[in-house]
XYZ file of C-alpha atoms in Angstrom:
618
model
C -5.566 -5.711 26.392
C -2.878 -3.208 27.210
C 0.043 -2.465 25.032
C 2.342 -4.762 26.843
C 0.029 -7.574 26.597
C -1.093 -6.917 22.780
C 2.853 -6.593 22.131
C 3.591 -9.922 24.010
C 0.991 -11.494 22.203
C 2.185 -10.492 18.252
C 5.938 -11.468 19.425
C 4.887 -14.713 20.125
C 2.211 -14.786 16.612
C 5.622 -13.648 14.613
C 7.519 -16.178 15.871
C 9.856 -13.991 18.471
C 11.854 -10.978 18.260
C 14.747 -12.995 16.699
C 13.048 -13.777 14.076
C 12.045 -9.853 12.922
C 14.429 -9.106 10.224
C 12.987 -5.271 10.272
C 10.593 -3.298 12.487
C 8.719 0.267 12.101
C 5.468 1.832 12.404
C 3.363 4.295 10.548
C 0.315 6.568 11.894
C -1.686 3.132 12.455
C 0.198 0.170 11.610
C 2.967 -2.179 12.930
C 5.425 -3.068 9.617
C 7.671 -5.677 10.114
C 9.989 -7.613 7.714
C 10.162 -11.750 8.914
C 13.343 -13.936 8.700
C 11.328 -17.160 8.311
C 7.834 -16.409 7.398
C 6.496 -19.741 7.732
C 6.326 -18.785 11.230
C 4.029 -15.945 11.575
C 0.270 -16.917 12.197
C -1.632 -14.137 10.662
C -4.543 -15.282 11.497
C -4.515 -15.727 14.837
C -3.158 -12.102 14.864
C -6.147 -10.647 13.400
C -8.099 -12.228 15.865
C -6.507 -10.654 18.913
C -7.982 -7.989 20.903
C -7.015 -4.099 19.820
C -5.812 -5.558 16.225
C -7.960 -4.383 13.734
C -6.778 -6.265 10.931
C -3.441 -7.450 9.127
C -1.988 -8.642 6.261
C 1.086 -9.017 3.724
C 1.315 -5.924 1.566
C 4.510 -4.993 -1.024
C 7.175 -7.900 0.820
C 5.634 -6.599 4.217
C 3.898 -7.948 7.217
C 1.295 -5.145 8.248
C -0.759 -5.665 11.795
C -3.614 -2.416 11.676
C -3.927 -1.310 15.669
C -4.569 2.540 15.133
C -3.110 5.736 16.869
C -1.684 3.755 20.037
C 0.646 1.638 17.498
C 3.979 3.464 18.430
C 3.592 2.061 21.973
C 3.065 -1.495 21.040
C 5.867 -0.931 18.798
C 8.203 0.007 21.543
C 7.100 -2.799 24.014
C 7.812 -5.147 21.003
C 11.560 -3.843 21.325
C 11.766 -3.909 24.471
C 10.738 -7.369 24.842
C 13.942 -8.484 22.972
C 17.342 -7.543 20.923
C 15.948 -7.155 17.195
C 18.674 -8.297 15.044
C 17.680 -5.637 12.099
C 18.495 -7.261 8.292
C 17.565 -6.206 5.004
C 17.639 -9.833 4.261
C 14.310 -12.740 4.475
C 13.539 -16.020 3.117
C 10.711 -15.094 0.934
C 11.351 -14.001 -2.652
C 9.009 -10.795 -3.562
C 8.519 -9.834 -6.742
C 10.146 -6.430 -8.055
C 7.467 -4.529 -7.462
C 6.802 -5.214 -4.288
C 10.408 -5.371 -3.113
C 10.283 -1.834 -4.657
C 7.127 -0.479 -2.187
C 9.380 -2.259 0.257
C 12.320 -0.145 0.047
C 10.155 3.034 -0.125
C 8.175 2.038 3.082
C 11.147 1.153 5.067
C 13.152 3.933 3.854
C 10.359 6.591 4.424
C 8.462 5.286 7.202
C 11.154 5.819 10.405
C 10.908 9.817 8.974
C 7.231 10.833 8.945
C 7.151 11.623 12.702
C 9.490 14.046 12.562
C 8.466 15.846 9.152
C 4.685 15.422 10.749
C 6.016 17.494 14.099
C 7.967 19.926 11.652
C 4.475 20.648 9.497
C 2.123 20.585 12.342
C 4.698 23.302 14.218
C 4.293 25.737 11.277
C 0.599 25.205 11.356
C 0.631 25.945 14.778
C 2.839 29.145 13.508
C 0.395 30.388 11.273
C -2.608 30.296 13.830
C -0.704 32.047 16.083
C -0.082 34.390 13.566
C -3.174 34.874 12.835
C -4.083 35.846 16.472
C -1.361 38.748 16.582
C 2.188 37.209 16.861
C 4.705 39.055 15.470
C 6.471 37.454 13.059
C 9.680 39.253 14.118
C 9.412 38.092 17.745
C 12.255 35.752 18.633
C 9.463 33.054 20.138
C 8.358 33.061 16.097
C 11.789 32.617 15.166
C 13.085 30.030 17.291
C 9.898 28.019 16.719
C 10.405 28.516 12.955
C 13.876 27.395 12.497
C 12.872 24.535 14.845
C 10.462 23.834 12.278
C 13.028 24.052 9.523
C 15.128 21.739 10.621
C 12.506 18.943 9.932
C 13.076 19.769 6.829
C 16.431 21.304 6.080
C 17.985 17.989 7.928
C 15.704 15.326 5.884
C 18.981 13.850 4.386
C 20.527 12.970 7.146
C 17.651 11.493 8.389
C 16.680 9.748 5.060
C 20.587 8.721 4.919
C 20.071 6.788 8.638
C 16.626 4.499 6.917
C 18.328 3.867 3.560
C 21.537 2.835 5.243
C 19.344 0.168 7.750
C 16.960 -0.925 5.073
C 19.595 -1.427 2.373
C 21.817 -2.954 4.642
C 25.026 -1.002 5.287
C 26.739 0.958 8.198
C 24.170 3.905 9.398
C 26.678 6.258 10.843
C 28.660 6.512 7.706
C 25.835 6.763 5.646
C 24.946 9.869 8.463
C 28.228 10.950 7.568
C 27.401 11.528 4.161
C 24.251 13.091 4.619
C 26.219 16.101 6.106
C 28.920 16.213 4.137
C 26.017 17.092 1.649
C 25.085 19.695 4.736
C 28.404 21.175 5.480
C 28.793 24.542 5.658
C 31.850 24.570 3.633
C 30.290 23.042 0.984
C 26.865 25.492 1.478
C 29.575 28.492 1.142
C 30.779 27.636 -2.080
C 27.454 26.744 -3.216
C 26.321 29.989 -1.936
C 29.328 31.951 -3.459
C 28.950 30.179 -6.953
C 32.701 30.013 -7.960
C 33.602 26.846 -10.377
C 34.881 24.148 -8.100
C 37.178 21.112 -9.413
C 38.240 18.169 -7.233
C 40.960 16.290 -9.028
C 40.283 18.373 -12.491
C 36.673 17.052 -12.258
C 33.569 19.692 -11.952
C 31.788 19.436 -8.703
C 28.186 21.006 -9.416
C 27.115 23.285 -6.663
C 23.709 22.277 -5.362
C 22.186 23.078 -2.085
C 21.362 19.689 -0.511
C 19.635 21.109 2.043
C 15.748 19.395 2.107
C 17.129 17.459 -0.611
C 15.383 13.576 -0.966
C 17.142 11.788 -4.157
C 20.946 12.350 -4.113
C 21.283 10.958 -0.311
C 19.151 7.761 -1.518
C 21.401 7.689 -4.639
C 24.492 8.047 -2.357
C 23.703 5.291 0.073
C 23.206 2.929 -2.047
C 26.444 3.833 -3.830
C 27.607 3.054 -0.356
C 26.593 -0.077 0.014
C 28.704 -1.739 -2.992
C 31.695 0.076 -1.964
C 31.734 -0.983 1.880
C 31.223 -4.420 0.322
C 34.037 -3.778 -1.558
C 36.657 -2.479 1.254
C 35.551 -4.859 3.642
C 36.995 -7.443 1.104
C 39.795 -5.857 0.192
C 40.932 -4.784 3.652
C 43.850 -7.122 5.392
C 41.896 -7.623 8.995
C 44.738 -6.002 11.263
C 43.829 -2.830 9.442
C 40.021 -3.406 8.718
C 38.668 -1.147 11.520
C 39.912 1.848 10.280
C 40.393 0.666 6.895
C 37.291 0.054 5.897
C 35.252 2.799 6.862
C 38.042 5.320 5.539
C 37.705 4.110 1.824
C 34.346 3.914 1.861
C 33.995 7.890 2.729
C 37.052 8.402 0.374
C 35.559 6.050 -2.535
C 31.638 7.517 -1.923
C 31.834 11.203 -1.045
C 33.679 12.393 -4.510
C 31.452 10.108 -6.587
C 28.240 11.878 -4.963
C 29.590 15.101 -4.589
C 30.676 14.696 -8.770
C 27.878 12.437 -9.978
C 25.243 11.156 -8.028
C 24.458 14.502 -5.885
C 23.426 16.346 -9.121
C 21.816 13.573 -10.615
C 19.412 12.999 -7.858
C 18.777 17.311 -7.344
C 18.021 16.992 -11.449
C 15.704 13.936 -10.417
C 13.839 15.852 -7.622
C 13.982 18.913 -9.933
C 12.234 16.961 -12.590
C 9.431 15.459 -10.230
C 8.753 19.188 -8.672
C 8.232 20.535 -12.013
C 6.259 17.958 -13.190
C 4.113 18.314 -10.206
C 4.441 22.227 -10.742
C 2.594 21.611 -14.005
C 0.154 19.448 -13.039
C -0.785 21.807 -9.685
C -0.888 24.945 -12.003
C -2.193 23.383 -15.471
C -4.544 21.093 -14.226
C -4.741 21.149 -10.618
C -8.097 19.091 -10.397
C -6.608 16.269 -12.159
C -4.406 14.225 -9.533
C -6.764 14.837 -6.310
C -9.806 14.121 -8.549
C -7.667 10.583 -9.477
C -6.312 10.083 -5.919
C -9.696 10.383 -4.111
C -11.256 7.917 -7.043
C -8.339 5.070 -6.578
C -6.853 5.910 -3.195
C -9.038 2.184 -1.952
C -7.127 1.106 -4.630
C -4.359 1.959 -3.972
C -4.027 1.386 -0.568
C -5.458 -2.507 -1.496
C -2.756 -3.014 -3.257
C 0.288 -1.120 -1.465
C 0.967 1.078 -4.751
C 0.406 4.538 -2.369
C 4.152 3.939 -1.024
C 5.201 4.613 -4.817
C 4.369 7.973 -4.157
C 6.124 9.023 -1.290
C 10.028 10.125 -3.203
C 7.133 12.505 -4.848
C 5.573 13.599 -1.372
C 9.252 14.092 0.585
C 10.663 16.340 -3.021
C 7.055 17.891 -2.911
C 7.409 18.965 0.663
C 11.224 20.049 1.149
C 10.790 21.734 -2.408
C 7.311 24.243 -2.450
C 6.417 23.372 2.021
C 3.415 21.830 0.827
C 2.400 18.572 -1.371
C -1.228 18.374 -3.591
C -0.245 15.017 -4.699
C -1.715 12.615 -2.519
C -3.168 14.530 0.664
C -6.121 15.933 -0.397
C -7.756 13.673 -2.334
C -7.106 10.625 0.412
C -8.571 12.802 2.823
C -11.931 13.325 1.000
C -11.560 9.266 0.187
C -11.421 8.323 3.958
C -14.019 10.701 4.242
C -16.247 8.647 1.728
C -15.376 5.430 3.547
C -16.655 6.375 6.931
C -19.963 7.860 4.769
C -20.532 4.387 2.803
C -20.128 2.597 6.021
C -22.388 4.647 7.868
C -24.898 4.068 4.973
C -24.343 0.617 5.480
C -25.553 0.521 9.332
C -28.187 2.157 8.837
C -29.830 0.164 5.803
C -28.850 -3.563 7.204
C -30.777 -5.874 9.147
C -27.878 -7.779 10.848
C -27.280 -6.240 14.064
C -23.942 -7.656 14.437
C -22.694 -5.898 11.202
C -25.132 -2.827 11.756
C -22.341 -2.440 14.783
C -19.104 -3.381 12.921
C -20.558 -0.691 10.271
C -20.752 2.112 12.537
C -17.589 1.342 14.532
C -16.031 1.228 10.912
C -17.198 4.605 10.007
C -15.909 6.541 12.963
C -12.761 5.307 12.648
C -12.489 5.984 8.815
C -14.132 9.679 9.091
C -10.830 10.022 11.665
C -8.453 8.898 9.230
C -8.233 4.938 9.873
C -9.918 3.145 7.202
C -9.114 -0.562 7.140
C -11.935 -1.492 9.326
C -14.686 0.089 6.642
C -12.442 -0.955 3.526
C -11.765 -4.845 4.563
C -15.527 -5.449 7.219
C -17.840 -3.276 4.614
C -17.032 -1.568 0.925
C -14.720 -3.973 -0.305
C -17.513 -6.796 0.298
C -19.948 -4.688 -1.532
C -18.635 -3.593 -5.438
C -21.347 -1.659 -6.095
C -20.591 0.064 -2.248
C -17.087 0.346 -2.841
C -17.783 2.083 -6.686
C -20.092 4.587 -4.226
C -17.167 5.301 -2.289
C -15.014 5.821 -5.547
C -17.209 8.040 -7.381
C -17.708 10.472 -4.037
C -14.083 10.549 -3.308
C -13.762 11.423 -7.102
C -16.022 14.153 -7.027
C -15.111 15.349 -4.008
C -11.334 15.337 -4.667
C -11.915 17.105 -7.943
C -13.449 20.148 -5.589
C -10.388 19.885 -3.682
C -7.833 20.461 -7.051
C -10.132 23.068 -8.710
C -9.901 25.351 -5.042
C -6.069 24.388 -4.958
C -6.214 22.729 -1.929
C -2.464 21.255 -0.322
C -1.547 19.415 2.596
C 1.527 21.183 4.587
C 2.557 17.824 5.946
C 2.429 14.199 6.825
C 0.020 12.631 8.773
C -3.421 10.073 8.527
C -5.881 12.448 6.782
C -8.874 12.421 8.435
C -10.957 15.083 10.594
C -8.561 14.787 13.679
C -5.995 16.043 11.672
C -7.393 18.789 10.025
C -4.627 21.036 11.109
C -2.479 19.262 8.614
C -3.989 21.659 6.308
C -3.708 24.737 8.269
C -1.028 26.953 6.277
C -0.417 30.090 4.942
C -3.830 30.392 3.035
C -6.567 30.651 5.611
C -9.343 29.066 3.147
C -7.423 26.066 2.177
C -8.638 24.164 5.392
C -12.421 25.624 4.494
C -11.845 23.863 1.144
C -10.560 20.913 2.565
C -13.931 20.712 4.448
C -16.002 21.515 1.464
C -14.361 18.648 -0.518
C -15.014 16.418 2.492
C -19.000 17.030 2.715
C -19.209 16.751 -0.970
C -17.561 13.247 -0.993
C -19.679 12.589 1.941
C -22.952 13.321 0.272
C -22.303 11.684 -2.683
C -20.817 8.833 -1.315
C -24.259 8.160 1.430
C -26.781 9.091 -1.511
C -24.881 6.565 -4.313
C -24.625 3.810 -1.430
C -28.889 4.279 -0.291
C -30.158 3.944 -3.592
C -27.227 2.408 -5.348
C -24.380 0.628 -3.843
C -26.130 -1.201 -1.013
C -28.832 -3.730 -1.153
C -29.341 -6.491 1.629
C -30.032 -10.040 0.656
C -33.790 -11.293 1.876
C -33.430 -14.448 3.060
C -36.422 -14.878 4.850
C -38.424 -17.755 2.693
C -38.261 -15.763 -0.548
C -36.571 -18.521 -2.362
C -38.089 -22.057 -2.924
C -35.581 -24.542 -1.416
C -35.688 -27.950 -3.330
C -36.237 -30.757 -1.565
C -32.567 -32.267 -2.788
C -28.955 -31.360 -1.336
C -26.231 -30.390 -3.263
C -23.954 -33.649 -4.282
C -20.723 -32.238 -2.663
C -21.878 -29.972 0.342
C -25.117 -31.885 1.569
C -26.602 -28.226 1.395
C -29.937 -27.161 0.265
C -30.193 -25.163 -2.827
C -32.980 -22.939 -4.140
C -34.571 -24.380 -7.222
C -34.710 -21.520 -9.241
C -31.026 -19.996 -8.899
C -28.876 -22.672 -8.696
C -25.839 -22.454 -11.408
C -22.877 -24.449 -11.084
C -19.819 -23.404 -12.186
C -17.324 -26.284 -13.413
C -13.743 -26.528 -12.961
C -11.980 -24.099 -15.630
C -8.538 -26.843 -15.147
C -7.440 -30.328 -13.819
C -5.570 -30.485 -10.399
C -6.740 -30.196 -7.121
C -9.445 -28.122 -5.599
C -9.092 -25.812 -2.774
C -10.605 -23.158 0.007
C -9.691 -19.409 -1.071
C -8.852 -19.427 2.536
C -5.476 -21.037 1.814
C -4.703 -18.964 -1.177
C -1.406 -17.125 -0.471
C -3.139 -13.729 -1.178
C -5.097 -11.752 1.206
C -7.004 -10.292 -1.635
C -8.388 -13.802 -2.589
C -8.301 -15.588 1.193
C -10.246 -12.769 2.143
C -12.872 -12.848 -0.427
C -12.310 -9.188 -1.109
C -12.470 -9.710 -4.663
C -15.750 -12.073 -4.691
C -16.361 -15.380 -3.114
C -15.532 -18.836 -5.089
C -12.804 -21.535 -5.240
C -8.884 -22.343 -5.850
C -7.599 -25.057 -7.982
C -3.818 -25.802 -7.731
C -3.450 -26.941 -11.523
C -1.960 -30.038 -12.785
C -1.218 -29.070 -16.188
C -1.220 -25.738 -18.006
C -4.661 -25.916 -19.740
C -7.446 -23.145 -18.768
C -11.382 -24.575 -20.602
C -14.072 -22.854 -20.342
C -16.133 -23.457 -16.983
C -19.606 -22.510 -18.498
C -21.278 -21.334 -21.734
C -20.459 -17.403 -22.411
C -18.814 -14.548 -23.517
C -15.151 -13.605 -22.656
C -15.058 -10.210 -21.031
C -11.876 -9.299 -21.142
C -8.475 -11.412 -21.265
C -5.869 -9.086 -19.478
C -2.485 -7.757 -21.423
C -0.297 -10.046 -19.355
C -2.404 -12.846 -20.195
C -2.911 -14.240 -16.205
C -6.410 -13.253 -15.849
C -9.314 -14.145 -17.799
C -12.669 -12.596 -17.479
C -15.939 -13.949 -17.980
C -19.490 -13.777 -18.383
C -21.922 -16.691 -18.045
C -25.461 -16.843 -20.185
C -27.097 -16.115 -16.571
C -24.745 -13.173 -15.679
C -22.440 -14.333 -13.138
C -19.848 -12.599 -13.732
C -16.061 -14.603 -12.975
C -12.759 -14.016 -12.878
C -10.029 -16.646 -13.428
C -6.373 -15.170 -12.390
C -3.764 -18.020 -13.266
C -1.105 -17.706 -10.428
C 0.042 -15.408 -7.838
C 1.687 -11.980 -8.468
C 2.204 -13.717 -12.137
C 1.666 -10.450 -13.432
C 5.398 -9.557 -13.318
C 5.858 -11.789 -15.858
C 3.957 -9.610 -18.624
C 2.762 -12.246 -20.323
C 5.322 -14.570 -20.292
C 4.847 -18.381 -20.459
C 1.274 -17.531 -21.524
C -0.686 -18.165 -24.552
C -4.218 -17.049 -25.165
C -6.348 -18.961 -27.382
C -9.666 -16.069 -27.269
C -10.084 -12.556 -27.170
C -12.384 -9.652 -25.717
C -15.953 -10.801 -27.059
C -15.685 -13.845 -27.896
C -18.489 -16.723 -27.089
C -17.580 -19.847 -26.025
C -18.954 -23.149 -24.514
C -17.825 -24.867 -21.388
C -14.865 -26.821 -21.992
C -13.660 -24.804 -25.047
C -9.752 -23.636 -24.183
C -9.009 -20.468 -23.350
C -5.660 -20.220 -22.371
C -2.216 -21.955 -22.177
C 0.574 -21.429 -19.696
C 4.151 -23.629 -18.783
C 3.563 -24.278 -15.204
C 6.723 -25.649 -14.950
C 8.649 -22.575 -15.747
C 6.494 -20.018 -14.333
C 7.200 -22.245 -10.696
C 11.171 -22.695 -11.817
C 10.461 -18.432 -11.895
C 9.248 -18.924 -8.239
C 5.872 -17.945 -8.816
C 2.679 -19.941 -7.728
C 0.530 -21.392 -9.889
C -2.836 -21.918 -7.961
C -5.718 -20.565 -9.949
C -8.529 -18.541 -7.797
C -11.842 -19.040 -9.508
C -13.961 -15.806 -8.421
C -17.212 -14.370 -8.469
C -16.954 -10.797 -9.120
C -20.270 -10.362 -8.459
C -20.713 -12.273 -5.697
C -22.907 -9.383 -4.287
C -25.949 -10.046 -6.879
C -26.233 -13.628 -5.813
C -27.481 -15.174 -2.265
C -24.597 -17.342 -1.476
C -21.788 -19.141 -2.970
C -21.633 -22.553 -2.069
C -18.088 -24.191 -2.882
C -17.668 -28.152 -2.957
C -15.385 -30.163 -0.786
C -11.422 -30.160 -1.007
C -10.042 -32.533 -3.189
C -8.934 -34.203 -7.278
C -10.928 -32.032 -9.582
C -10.904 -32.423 -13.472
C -11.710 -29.694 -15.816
C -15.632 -29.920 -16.777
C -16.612 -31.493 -12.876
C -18.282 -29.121 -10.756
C -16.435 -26.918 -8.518
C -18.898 -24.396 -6.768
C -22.532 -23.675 -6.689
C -24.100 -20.091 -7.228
C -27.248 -18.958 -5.467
């Protein structure tokens, strides 16, 4: 399928162009804010040739096609007038509306601080084969690659103003007021400036990330306010005239040094950590970058990356240790091929792990290590090790882009050896990560008439069971009983997190579903963990994104350790209010450790009552 074709084919899927609130891409994926989301088919769309996945992540719709994802994205436009909003229909929870603002905000910008980096790089090899660096071909290529970076507020200034939702070319406006070179003079000269009696603090704004954020949002109230106030015969000039009047002093006074003490504050702290204990953060980041990335919580980081960049030309935050961690997915999906039977995933193994080792994971995280804890805890402990390598030798990334070994360059800077590090940290994680999944992480399932079937099917599936292992799990809650499939969470439809079943609860008590111990009842109270007198380990998570909540409307009746006996209560919550909050209440019932059992057979759709069977375990 070409990129026409593919693009035609997700317009229709999202329910048309009018119906896209917000469109970008990254290095690999198509992000798009819906209007109506009860349109979009998702799965249909993961099924489409040159898709390799999708799903909802932080408030966003994400469809995975790789490097050729800018040109889909531009068909997609051109297929029909995108009526851009900061505005949808479904309520996201702060959090995620938060990862929402930073992905939209800092998305549209990578390109051009990617070209910016990659030019330097570029620079330095040249350098390194005999350019003079006072040739005026070095020169003009450097400044060009300055102004990537010198220019980031006005460029920041153009995706706040069309994310938060007010005029772009005013909020461009303000980015170079921050620029002029009026204002750079005085900055430069360093004699007191007043503007009505008040103190304007002289910061250079050049490269600058916070105050231009801080400023358009400012901006956004205040056009609010003066298109209200502005008679209509005069609103065209009107309005946009006290905005810029209202706005600029404010920032210039206020904001604008608030947001340079901000990014001052985040490049020292990162200062310390880089100089202090520089194998800290990469050693974390190449642990819980799957994490991470599962979740969406990676676009927290990015204000970080951007002050990391314009501030020092380089960033140790994130880069290095999600480059060994990619690294370590391709290696425990390699594993994977070679040690299974199935042909069919032997070949969605390998096709995962080529793509990871270059940088684009999803296939290996969602088709193999997620599946597999004990694979993914392989994957976790290489990238771990290997990003700890990384922040002992000081390794940095000098700009954007999908780490991986096709963009190696990315590391390519003024220190010749930091890209030889960057290798060394990659063949560590990869070592560990292959040896860990062979002997550790990965063992098949034999299926092949090593377990007695009895003679008897199972009451709700008609299924046969093995005599031996059979352990039914009973319904931890009264309501009615459901396919993870229709969970709205990818994490649970998927089975990511372990196979089992959903319950949408009629009343707010969680019993026991077996006899146990409790493993651990989480700080917010939503999840419950268990362990059965077998060992099946489950997990019982009371709603969707309830953890926002912290704990409110919930009342636990046991703690960590505690034994109990099916039926016994566990936990309390007011489903009333925690819906009137506009949360759901369904409650996923999972097997954690699905991968230690044969199969998970769940019962038919339908009434349930707590104590009544609700799946089978192999």
């Amino acid at each position: 399928m070409n990129h026409y074709e593919l693009a035609k084919e997700i317009l229709v899927l999202v329910g048309g162009s009018e119906n896209i609130a917000q469109l970008n891409n990254c290095a690999t994926r198509l992000r798009m804010n819906l209007k109506d989301e009860s349109k979009i088919d998702l799965n249909k769309i993961k099924e489409l040739k040159g898709v390799l996945g999708a799903a909802k992540k932080s408030g966003q719709y994400q469809i995975i096609i790789g490097t050729d994802v800018s040109n889909v994205c531009d068909e997609i436009r051109k297929m029909g007038q995108i009526t851009e909003s900061s505005e949808s229909n479904q309520k996201n929870g702060k959090l995620d509306a938060l990862m929402d603002i930073f992905a939209s905000i800092f998305t549209p910008v990578i390109p051009a601080i990617t070209a910016a980096g990659m030019i330097k790089a570029i620079l330095v090899i040249c350098v390194l084969f005999g350019m003079n660096k006072e040739s005026q071909v070095y020169t003009i290529f450097n400044f060009i690659a300055d102004a990537g970076f010198y220019f980031l507020p006005v460029m920041l200034a153009f995706s706040s103003a069309k994310k938060l939702g007010c005029n772009p070319y005013l909020a461009v406006m303000m980015g170079g007021i921050l620029l002029h070179p009026s204002f750079t003079k005085m900055v430069s000269a360093g004699d007191p400036v007043f503007f009505l009696g008040l103190p304007v603090k002289l910061v250079n704004y050049g490269s600058s990330v916070i105050p231009i954020i801080l400023a358009v949002w400012l901006m956004v109230y205040v056009e609010r306010f003066a298109d209200k106030i502005s008679p209509k015969p005069v609103k065209f000039f009107m309005k946009p005239t006290l905005t810029i009047l209202i706005v600029a002093p404010i920032v210039l006074i206020v904001l604008g040094p608030l947001g340079s003490y901000v990014g001052t504050v985040i490049a020292t702290v990162t200062d310390f950590l880089n100089s202090r204990v520089s194998w800290l953060v990469p050693m974390l980041m190449g642990a819980f970058m799957p994490l991470l990335v599962l979740t969406g919580m990676h676009w927290s980081f990015l204000p970080i990356l951007m002050t990391s960049y314009s501030t020092y030309g380089y960033e140790a935050v994130m880069g290095p240790g999600s480059l060994v961690s990619n690294i370590c997915q391709g290696a425990a999906a390699f594993c994977v091929a070679l040690k299974t039977k199935d042909r069919q995933f032997k070949q969605q193994a390998s096709s995962a792990g080529i793509t990871a080792l270059m940088g684009i994971t999803e296939p290996a995280m969602y088709g193999v290590t997620i599946k597999y804890r004990k694979v993914l805890l392989s994957v976790m402990l290489g990238g771990g090790a290997g990003g700890f390598y990384a922040g002992l030798m000081g390794v940095v990334r000098y700009t954007s882009g999908t780490p991986g070994l096709l963009s190696l360059p990315i590391f390519i800077g003024d220190n010749p050896m930091n890209v030889i590090h960057a290798l060394i940290s990659c063949l560590i994680g990869f070592c560990i990560t292959f040896v860990l999944t062979w002997f550790y992480g990965f063992n098949e399932p034999e299926t092949g008439g090593a377990v007695e079937l009895d003679k008897s099917k199972d009451t709700d599936t008609g299924k046969q069971v093995p005599k031996s292992k059979k352990i039914i799990i009973y319904s931890p809650v009264n309501g009615r009983k459901v396919k993870l499939s229709k969970v709205n969470d990818e994490t649970f439809a998927k089975e990511i997190a372990g196979k089992g079943m959903a319950v949408e609860p009629a009343d707010g008590r969680i019993t026991a579903p077996f006899d146990g111990e409790v493993v651990t009842v989480f700080r917010t109270k939503h999840v419950i963990g268990l362990r059965s007198s077998e060992g099946v380990e489950l997990m019982i998570h009371i709603g969707i994104d309830t953890v926002e909540l912290d704990g409110k409307y919930f009342t636990a009746h046991v703690e960590d350790g505690d034994m109990v006996k099916a039926g016994d209560l566990l936990m309390e919550f007011d489903k009333q209010a925690i819906e009137a909050a506009g949360y759901e209440t369904v409650v996923p019932v999972i097997v954690t450790n699905t991968g230690s059992y044969l199969d998970i057979i769940t019962s038919e759709e339908g009434a349930v009552e707590s104590g009544q069977p609700l799946f089978t375990v192999l």
